[in-house]
Amino acid sequence: MGRSGPDPVAAEAIQALERAGVSVRIVRADVADEAQVARALAEVRETMPPLRGVVHAAGVLDDGTVLNLDRARHDAVMAPKVAGAWNLHALTAGRTLDFFVLFSSVASLLGSPGQANYAAGNAFLDALAAYRRARGLSALAIDWGPWSGVGLAAAGENRGARLARRGLGSLSPEQGLRAMERLVRLSPVQIAVMKFDFQQWCGSDATLASSPLLAGLAEENTGLAAAGNASGGVREGLLAVEPGRRRRALLEDHLRRRVAQVLRLVPDRVDVGKPLRALGLDSLMALELRNRLEADFKLKLSATLVWNHPTVTALVPHLADRMGIPLEAVEPADAAPVTMRDDADLVRVLNEIEQLSTDEARRLLSDQIPQA
Ligand SMILES: NC(=O)c1ccc[n+]([C@@H]2O[C@H](COP(=O)([O-])OP(=O)(O)OC[C@H]3O[C@@H](n4cnc5c(N)ncnc54)[C@H](OP(=O)(O)O)[C@@H]3O)[C@@H](O)[C@H]2O)c1
């Protein structure tokens, strides 16, 4: 269903389906117009087997900065999303459907400069999915990242490349369809499907990184750069974590990502114990890495840094030391094992535990857990 007929790409896909034995009916209707949707559904009822599912994939773009979005430009983008999805919801609400899929966008989750109207329209789809599910109706909102090759993102000049530079890569149609097939079966209420480099995204623009959603993720995420970007600096991200295994792992993870960035590798390919030179680091890359680390840690570092400390593992204590940030947990003075002889002892110990701050309690507990 669409306002105009299928374009050549869609027509070709429809022909392929028909050749495979699928019966396809093309209906011209504006999904934002209730009467037209009602007519389309009546046609389905009269001429086809019972309706089992709905895929809402209608959408248009009209990008502009908020100050330039007048009512007409706002409504044109909102209509197929808000009125369109609502019409499909309301006019099928009495039926049991196997699926009700809403094509939403990561614009509603991450924000998207110049797309306030589009982000808001998609946020409505996300909310509608939750609303339907709360009423026992099938619903799945997929917040898609950009697709390559076909559709709105690919049609925009440089849109895909611009987003990729920020850390949001494009999905191929095959990847998108494979994901959709799984999601219809798994049926979460709302899920984002995107090729997302969290660090790159946060690093590309401070306002993007300051979204509450990403700040929350940064706290949960082990990525130090992300935590740092969200909270003001990489150093701060490191200091926000207790000394010990986790702090060391954060620093190591950060260095691994930086090395991977310079080597154009995925972070998992960087063996932290292997000399950087053996991983392919040449002298220009060594300088690039040094510069990035200087910016990250606000330190002046030697040009021979990575030759004097040739592995990620060797860089960790050196850089921590240069920043004056301890990596090892300091043994609490009162961490000695307590022997309880009688009830009075037990009460005393319980009282002491009650006095502990959450952090002190956590530290005592983690000291009791054997380290791997
Ligand atoms: N492509 C991406 O990267 C991407 C990323 C995230 C989300 N999405 C979402 O995925 C969906 C499909 O996008 P696409 O990229 O495949 O775009 P597309 O190729 O432009 O397809 C959008 C379709 O929506 C139809 N449509 C628009 N307004 C309509 C209306 N009022 N009533 C009925 N049909 C209407 C259009 O047909 P007519 O113009 O003939 O009506 C067109 O067939 C959209 O909802 C979009 O927001 C796409």
Short mmCIF file of C-alpha atoms and ligand atoms in Angstrom, two decimals:
data_model
loop_
_atom_site.label_atom_id
_atom_site.label_comp_id
_atom_site.label_asym_id
_atom_site.label_seq_id
_atom_site.Cartn_x
_atom_site.Cartn_y
_atom_site.Cartn_z
CA MET A 1 0.00 0.00 0.00
CA GLY A 2 1.24 3.46 -0.92
CA ARG A 3 -0.08 6.68 -2.33
CA SER A 4 1.54 6.05 -5.69
CA GLY A 5 2.32 2.77 -7.41
CA PRO A 6 5.46 0.72 -6.73
CA ASP A 7 8.72 2.21 -8.02
CA PRO A 8 10.83 0.07 -10.40
CA VAL A 9 12.80 -1.58 -7.56
CA ALA A 10 9.64 -2.47 -5.67
CA ALA A 11 7.98 -3.66 -8.90
CA GLU A 12 10.88 -6.01 -9.53
CA ALA A 13 10.68 -7.40 -5.98
CA ILE A 14 6.93 -7.90 -6.37
CA GLN A 15 7.44 -9.79 -9.63
CA ALA A 16 9.99 -12.05 -7.93
CA LEU A 17 7.48 -12.78 -5.18
CA GLU A 18 4.78 -13.56 -7.70
CA ARG A 19 7.10 -15.87 -9.58
CA ALA A 20 7.61 -17.70 -6.27
CA GLY A 21 3.85 -18.23 -6.03
CA VAL A 22 2.96 -15.32 -3.72
CA SER A 23 -0.23 -13.46 -4.50
CA VAL A 24 0.40 -9.70 -4.21
CA ARG A 25 -2.28 -7.02 -4.24
CA ILE A 26 -1.26 -3.39 -4.70
CA VAL A 27 -3.54 -0.87 -3.04
CA ARG A 28 -3.21 2.89 -3.50
CA ALA A 29 -4.11 4.68 -0.29
CA ASP A 30 -2.79 7.33 2.07
CA VAL A 31 -2.20 5.60 5.40
CA ALA A 32 -2.73 8.91 7.21
CA ASP A 33 -6.31 9.08 5.89
CA GLU A 34 -8.64 7.00 8.04
CA ALA A 35 -11.31 6.52 5.34
CA GLN A 36 -8.73 5.35 2.81
CA VAL A 37 -7.24 2.85 5.27
CA ALA A 38 -10.72 1.58 6.15
CA ARG A 39 -11.39 1.07 2.43
CA ALA A 40 -8.11 -0.77 1.95
CA LEU A 41 -8.85 -3.05 4.90
CA ALA A 42 -12.38 -3.70 3.59
CA GLU A 43 -10.84 -4.76 0.28
CA VAL A 44 -8.52 -7.12 2.14
CA ARG A 45 -11.45 -8.55 4.09
CA GLU A 46 -13.53 -9.14 0.97
CA THR A 47 -10.91 -10.52 -1.36
CA MET A 48 -8.19 -12.13 0.69
CA PRO A 49 -7.72 -14.71 3.46
CA PRO A 50 -7.99 -13.40 7.04
CA LEU A 51 -5.52 -10.62 7.87
CA ARG A 52 -2.67 -12.06 9.98
CA GLY A 53 -0.32 -9.13 10.31
CA VAL A 54 0.55 -5.53 9.53
CA VAL A 55 3.88 -3.96 8.57
CA HIS A 56 3.85 -0.19 8.81
CA ALA A 57 6.78 1.10 6.73
CA ALA A 58 5.38 4.40 5.46
CA GLY A 59 7.60 7.39 5.95
CA VAL A 60 8.76 10.61 4.31
CA LEU A 61 11.52 13.05 5.15
CA ASP A 62 11.59 16.82 5.16
CA ASP A 63 14.74 17.75 7.06
CA GLY A 64 15.44 21.20 8.43
CA THR A 65 16.65 22.89 11.58
CA VAL A 66 13.96 23.30 14.22
CA LEU A 67 13.60 27.03 13.54
CA ASN A 68 12.83 26.30 9.90
CA LEU A 69 10.28 23.59 10.54
CA ASP A 70 6.93 25.26 10.11
CA ARG A 71 3.65 23.53 10.79
CA ALA A 72 3.30 22.15 7.25
CA ARG A 73 6.77 20.60 7.21
CA HIS A 74 6.23 19.16 10.65
CA ASP A 75 2.84 17.66 9.81
CA ALA A 76 3.92 16.22 6.46
CA VAL A 77 6.51 14.04 8.18
CA MET A 78 4.41 13.23 11.24
CA ALA A 79 1.28 12.24 9.28
CA PRO A 80 2.31 8.83 7.87
CA LYS A 81 3.95 7.94 11.17
CA VAL A 82 1.46 9.19 13.74
CA ALA A 83 -1.92 9.25 11.96
CA GLY A 84 -0.84 6.35 9.74
CA ALA A 85 0.18 3.99 12.52
CA TRP A 86 -2.79 5.01 14.63
CA ASN A 87 -5.24 4.30 11.79
CA LEU A 88 -3.79 0.83 11.30
CA HIS A 89 -3.92 0.24 15.05
CA ALA A 90 -7.45 1.48 15.53
CA LEU A 91 -8.91 -0.18 12.45
CA THR A 92 -7.41 -3.60 13.24
CA ALA A 93 -7.70 -3.48 17.02
CA GLY A 94 -10.56 -5.98 17.13
CA ARG A 95 -8.54 -8.68 15.36
CA THR A 96 -5.94 -11.09 16.60
CA LEU A 97 -2.82 -10.47 14.57
CA ASP A 98 0.36 -12.53 14.56
CA PHE A 99 2.46 -9.40 14.09
CA PHE A 100 2.14 -5.64 13.98
CA VAL A 101 5.53 -4.31 12.91
CA LEU A 102 6.33 -0.61 13.06
CA PHE A 103 9.34 0.63 11.08
CA SER A 104 10.78 3.21 13.44
CA SER A 105 14.21 4.80 13.35
CA VAL A 106 17.23 5.26 15.61
CA ALA A 107 16.52 8.97 15.11
CA SER A 108 13.97 8.57 17.91
CA LEU A 109 16.56 7.01 20.24
CA LEU A 110 19.74 8.91 19.45
CA GLY A 111 18.37 12.15 18.06
CA SER A 112 19.29 13.24 14.58
CA PRO A 113 20.33 16.79 13.67
CA GLY A 114 17.82 18.34 11.25
CA GLN A 115 15.23 15.63 11.81
CA ALA A 116 13.18 16.81 14.80
CA ASN A 117 9.92 16.09 12.93
CA TYR A 118 11.08 12.63 11.87
CA ALA A 119 12.51 11.76 15.31
CA ALA A 120 9.24 12.77 16.97
CA GLY A 121 7.15 10.78 14.47
CA ASN A 122 9.22 7.68 15.12
CA ALA A 123 9.09 8.19 18.88
CA PHE A 124 5.32 7.94 18.49
CA LEU A 125 5.75 4.52 16.85
CA ASP A 126 7.90 3.35 19.78
CA ALA A 127 5.24 4.51 22.22
CA LEU A 128 2.44 2.93 20.19
CA ALA A 129 4.21 -0.44 20.33
CA ALA A 130 4.35 -0.23 24.14
CA TYR A 131 0.73 0.90 24.28
CA ARG A 132 -0.48 -1.99 22.13
CA ARG A 133 1.56 -4.56 24.03
CA ALA A 134 0.19 -3.29 27.34
CA ARG A 135 -3.24 -4.05 25.93
CA GLY A 136 -2.31 -7.59 24.96
CA LEU A 137 -2.00 -6.78 21.23
CA SER A 138 0.95 -7.84 19.10
CA ALA A 139 3.50 -5.08 18.53
CA LEU A 140 7.10 -4.72 17.47
CA ALA A 141 8.79 -1.36 16.92
CA ILE A 142 12.16 -1.67 15.17
CA ASP A 143 14.36 1.41 15.48
CA TRP A 144 16.38 0.90 12.33
CA GLY A 145 19.77 2.40 11.73
CA PRO A 146 20.36 3.56 8.15
CA TRP A 147 20.05 1.04 5.32
CA SER A 148 22.40 1.10 2.35
CA GLY A 149 21.40 0.75 -1.28
CA VAL A 150 17.64 1.32 -0.96
CA GLY A 151 15.25 3.68 0.77
CA LEU A 152 15.31 7.05 2.46
CA ALA A 153 18.85 7.07 3.89
CA ALA A 154 20.44 5.82 0.67
CA ALA A 155 18.48 8.40 -1.37
CA GLY A 156 19.91 11.31 0.61
CA GLU A 157 23.16 12.55 -0.83
CA ASN A 158 26.01 11.56 1.49
CA ARG A 159 23.60 10.79 4.33
CA GLY A 160 25.01 7.28 4.85
CA ALA A 161 28.63 8.45 4.67
CA ARG A 162 27.98 11.32 7.07
CA LEU A 163 26.39 9.01 9.61
CA ALA A 164 29.17 6.44 9.15
CA ARG A 165 31.75 9.08 10.05
CA ARG A 166 29.88 9.60 13.31
CA GLY A 167 29.89 5.88 14.10
CA LEU A 168 26.52 4.84 12.67
CA GLY A 169 27.16 2.47 9.77
CA SER A 170 24.58 1.29 7.24
CA LEU A 171 22.87 -2.09 7.22
CA SER A 172 22.63 -3.91 3.94
CA PRO A 173 19.05 -4.83 2.96
CA GLU A 174 20.00 -8.51 3.46
CA GLN A 175 21.14 -7.79 7.04
CA GLY A 176 17.98 -5.80 7.71
CA LEU A 177 15.70 -8.50 6.41
CA ARG A 178 17.54 -11.22 8.32
CA ALA A 179 17.21 -9.19 11.52
CA MET A 180 13.53 -8.57 10.86
CA GLU A 181 12.86 -12.27 10.32
CA ARG A 182 14.39 -13.06 13.71
CA LEU A 183 12.67 -10.18 15.47
CA VAL A 184 9.21 -11.10 14.24
CA ARG A 185 9.80 -14.50 15.82
CA LEU A 186 11.34 -13.16 19.05
CA SER A 187 8.84 -10.32 19.26
CA PRO A 188 10.40 -7.78 21.63
CA VAL A 189 8.25 -4.64 22.03
CA GLN A 190 10.95 -2.25 20.85
CA ILE A 191 14.45 -2.89 19.63
CA ALA A 192 17.13 -0.94 17.81
CA VAL A 193 18.98 -2.60 14.95
CA MET A 194 22.05 -0.61 13.97
CA LYS A 195 25.74 -0.81 13.22
CA PHE A 196 26.83 1.40 16.03
CA ASP A 197 30.28 2.39 17.24
CA PHE A 198 29.49 3.80 20.64
CA GLN A 199 32.91 5.37 21.19
CA GLN A 200 33.00 7.02 17.78
CA TRP A 201 29.49 8.37 18.22
CA CYS A 202 30.23 9.87 21.62
CA GLY A 203 33.55 11.23 20.39
CA SER A 204 32.07 12.86 17.29
CA ASP A 205 29.92 15.44 19.03
CA ALA A 206 29.61 16.38 22.70
CA THR A 207 25.88 17.13 22.38
CA LEU A 208 25.19 13.65 20.99
CA ALA A 209 27.15 12.08 23.83
CA SER A 210 25.29 14.06 26.47
CA SER A 211 21.95 12.36 25.79
CA PRO A 212 20.67 10.76 28.99
CA LEU A 213 20.32 7.43 27.18
CA LEU A 214 23.99 7.37 26.23
CA ALA A 215 25.19 8.71 29.56
CA GLY A 216 23.39 5.76 31.16
CA LEU A 217 24.93 3.34 28.70
CA ALA A 218 28.34 4.84 29.32
CA GLU A 219 28.05 4.07 33.00
CA GLU A 220 27.13 0.47 32.28
CA ASN A 221 29.56 0.15 29.44
CA THR A 222 33.13 -0.71 30.18
CA GLY A 223 34.27 1.74 27.49
CA LEU A 224 36.41 4.30 29.25
CA ALA A 225 36.38 6.82 26.43
CA ALA A 226 32.61 6.67 26.35
CA ALA A 227 32.35 7.08 30.11
CA GLY A 228 34.87 9.87 29.94
CA ASN A 229 33.14 11.65 27.10
CA ALA A 230 29.84 11.50 28.88
CA SER A 231 31.25 12.76 32.15
CA GLY A 232 33.84 15.28 31.05
CA GLY A 233 37.12 13.42 30.40
CA VAL A 234 38.74 10.03 30.10
CA ARG A 235 40.68 10.59 33.33
CA GLU A 236 37.44 11.31 35.15
CA GLY A 237 35.96 8.10 33.74
CA LEU A 238 38.89 6.16 35.16
CA LEU A 239 38.76 7.85 38.54
CA ALA A 240 35.05 7.14 38.79
CA VAL A 241 35.88 3.45 39.15
CA GLU A 242 37.41 1.90 42.28
CA PRO A 243 41.12 0.99 42.03
CA GLY A 244 41.62 -2.70 41.33
CA ARG A 245 40.77 -5.15 38.61
CA ARG A 246 38.00 -3.07 37.03
CA ARG A 247 40.00 0.14 36.79
CA ARG A 248 42.92 -1.72 35.25
CA ALA A 249 40.58 -3.44 32.78
CA LEU A 250 39.00 -0.10 31.83
CA LEU A 251 42.35 1.44 31.05
CA GLU A 252 43.46 -1.63 29.13
CA ASP A 253 40.21 -1.66 27.16
CA HIS A 254 40.60 2.01 26.32
CA LEU A 255 44.16 1.49 25.08
CA ARG A 256 43.11 -1.53 23.07
CA ARG A 257 40.41 0.54 21.35
CA ARG A 258 42.81 3.38 20.63
CA VAL A 259 45.39 0.99 19.18
CA ALA A 260 42.64 -0.64 17.10
CA GLN A 261 41.54 2.77 15.84
CA VAL A 262 45.05 3.66 14.72
CA LEU A 263 45.61 0.23 13.14
CA ARG A 264 42.11 0.28 11.52
CA LEU A 265 41.31 -3.04 13.21
CA VAL A 266 38.36 -4.20 15.27
CA PRO A 267 39.37 -4.01 18.96
CA ASP A 268 39.05 -7.78 19.43
CA ARG A 269 41.93 -8.29 17.01
CA VAL A 270 44.36 -6.41 19.27
CA ASP A 271 46.29 -8.86 21.42
CA VAL A 272 47.25 -6.80 24.48
CA GLY A 273 50.37 -8.88 25.13
CA LYS A 274 51.71 -8.67 21.59
CA PRO A 275 54.27 -5.99 20.63
CA LEU A 276 52.52 -3.17 18.79
CA ARG A 277 55.12 -3.30 16.05
CA ALA A 278 54.19 -6.94 15.40
CA LEU A 279 50.56 -5.86 15.13
CA GLY A 280 51.53 -3.54 12.27
CA LEU A 281 52.17 -0.26 14.07
CA ASP A 282 54.67 1.85 12.11
CA SER A 283 56.34 5.06 13.25
CA LEU A 284 53.64 7.36 11.85
CA MET A 285 50.97 5.33 13.56
CA ALA A 286 53.01 5.42 16.77
CA LEU A 287 52.89 9.21 16.66
CA GLU A 288 49.16 9.18 15.93
CA LEU A 289 48.61 6.90 18.90
CA ARG A 290 50.78 9.10 21.11
CA ASN A 291 48.78 12.19 20.05
CA ARG A 292 45.46 10.52 20.73
CA LEU A 293 46.62 9.39 24.17
CA GLU A 294 47.95 12.86 24.97
CA ALA A 295 44.51 14.28 24.15
CA ASP A 296 42.72 11.56 26.11
CA PHE A 297 44.82 11.82 29.26
CA LYS A 298 45.82 15.49 29.08
CA LEU A 299 49.48 14.44 29.38
CA LYS A 300 52.63 15.34 27.52
CA LEU A 301 54.00 12.01 26.31
CA SER A 302 57.32 11.09 24.74
CA ALA A 303 57.49 10.39 21.01
CA THR A 304 59.13 7.08 21.90
CA LEU A 305 56.32 6.09 24.26
CA VAL A 306 55.17 3.01 22.39
CA TRP A 307 58.70 1.82 21.65
CA ASN A 308 59.67 2.04 25.33
CA HIS A 309 56.42 0.37 26.39
CA PRO A 310 55.80 -1.87 23.41
CA THR A 311 52.57 -3.67 24.36
CA VAL A 312 49.18 -2.54 25.63
CA THR A 313 49.88 -4.48 28.83
CA ALA A 314 53.11 -2.50 29.32
CA LEU A 315 51.43 0.82 28.57
CA VAL A 316 48.74 0.36 31.22
CA PRO A 317 50.88 0.78 34.40
CA HIS A 318 53.10 3.38 32.76
CA LEU A 319 50.19 5.64 31.80
CA ALA A 320 48.42 5.11 35.11
CA ASP A 321 51.62 6.09 36.87
CA ARG A 322 52.05 9.21 34.69
CA MET A 323 48.49 10.25 35.54
CA GLY A 324 49.06 9.52 39.23
CA ILE A 325 46.09 7.16 39.21
CA PRO A 326 46.61 4.03 41.35
CA LEU A 327 45.57 0.77 39.74
CA GLU A 328 45.83 -1.52 42.74
CA ALA A 329 43.16 -1.64 45.42
CA VAL A 330 44.42 -0.48 48.81
CA GLU A 331 43.81 -3.15 51.42
CA PRO A 332 41.38 -1.75 53.98
CA ALA A 333 42.97 -1.77 57.40
CA ASP A 334 40.06 -3.63 58.95
CA ALA A 335 39.75 -6.30 56.27
CA ALA A 336 41.30 -9.00 58.47
CA PRO A 337 39.06 -12.06 58.84
CA VAL A 338 36.77 -11.78 61.81
CA THR A 339 36.33 -14.75 64.13
CA MET A 340 33.03 -14.75 65.92
CA ARG A 341 33.02 -16.45 69.27
CA ASP A 342 29.52 -15.68 70.52
CA ASP A 343 26.33 -13.73 69.82
CA ALA A 344 27.82 -10.51 71.17
CA ASP A 345 30.56 -10.78 68.57
CA LEU A 346 28.00 -11.37 65.85
CA VAL A 347 26.00 -8.30 66.91
CA ARG A 348 29.17 -6.22 67.00
CA VAL A 349 30.14 -7.34 63.46
CA LEU A 350 26.65 -6.72 62.13
CA ASN A 351 26.71 -3.23 63.66
CA GLU A 352 30.04 -2.56 62.00
CA ILE A 353 28.70 -3.72 58.64
CA GLU A 354 25.73 -1.41 59.00
CA GLN A 355 28.08 1.52 59.45
CA LEU A 356 29.87 0.83 56.16
CA SER A 357 29.20 2.96 53.11
CA THR A 358 28.06 1.08 50.00
CA ASP A 359 31.50 1.47 48.47
CA GLU A 360 33.26 0.17 51.58
CA ALA A 361 30.90 -2.80 51.72
CA ARG A 362 31.42 -3.51 48.04
CA ARG A 363 35.18 -3.38 48.45
CA LEU A 364 35.13 -5.75 51.43
CA LEU A 365 32.92 -8.15 49.54
CA SER A 366 35.02 -8.10 46.39
CA ASP A 367 38.13 -8.76 48.48
CA GLN A 368 36.52 -12.00 49.66
CA ILE A 369 35.85 -13.18 46.11
CA PRO A 370 38.82 -15.07 44.65
CA GLN A 371 40.22 -13.23 41.66
CA ALA A 372 40.35 -15.19 38.39
N1 LIG B 1 15.97 3.52 4.84
C1 LIG B 1 16.45 3.70 6.03
O1 LIG B 1 17.66 3.85 6.21
C2 LIG B 1 15.54 3.76 7.22
C3 LIG B 1 16.12 3.88 8.50
C4 LIG B 1 15.29 3.94 9.61
C5 LIG B 1 13.93 3.83 9.44
N2 LIG B 1 13.40 3.72 8.19
C6 LIG B 1 11.93 3.64 8.07
O2 LIG B 1 11.61 2.54 7.25
C7 LIG B 1 10.43 2.83 6.51
C8 LIG B 1 10.68 2.57 5.03
O3 LIG B 1 11.63 3.52 4.58
P1 LIG B 1 12.40 3.41 3.22
O4 LIG B 1 13.74 3.86 3.46
O5 LIG B 1 12.15 2.08 2.60
O6 LIG B 1 11.67 4.57 2.42
P2 LIG B 1 10.99 4.62 1.00
O7 LIG B 1 11.69 3.73 0.04
O8 LIG B 1 10.82 6.04 0.66
O9 LIG B 1 9.59 3.99 1.34
C9 LIG B 1 8.64 4.67 2.08
C10 LIG B 1 7.30 4.24 1.58
O10 LIG B 1 6.31 4.89 2.35
C11 LIG B 1 5.24 5.21 1.48
N3 LIG B 1 4.48 6.28 2.07
C12 LIG B 1 4.92 7.50 2.47
N4 LIG B 1 3.89 8.23 2.95
C13 LIG B 1 2.80 7.46 2.84
C14 LIG B 1 1.44 7.65 3.15
N5 LIG B 1 1.00 8.80 3.68
N6 LIG B 1 0.58 6.65 2.91
C15 LIG B 1 1.00 5.49 2.36
N7 LIG B 1 2.29 5.25 2.06
C16 LIG B 1 3.16 6.22 2.28
C17 LIG B 1 5.93 5.61 0.18
O11 LIG B 1 5.07 5.44 -0.94
P3 LIG B 1 4.23 6.67 -1.57
O12 LIG B 1 5.11 7.85 -1.60
O13 LIG B 1 3.85 6.15 -2.91
O14 LIG B 1 3.05 6.86 -0.69
C18 LIG B 1 7.07 4.61 0.12
O15 LIG B 1 6.66 3.44 -0.56
C19 LIG B 1 10.06 4.27 6.82
O16 LIG B 1 9.05 4.27 7.78
C20 LIG B 1 11.33 4.85 7.39
O17 LIG B 1 11.05 5.88 8.31
C21 LIG B 1 14.18 3.68 7.08
#
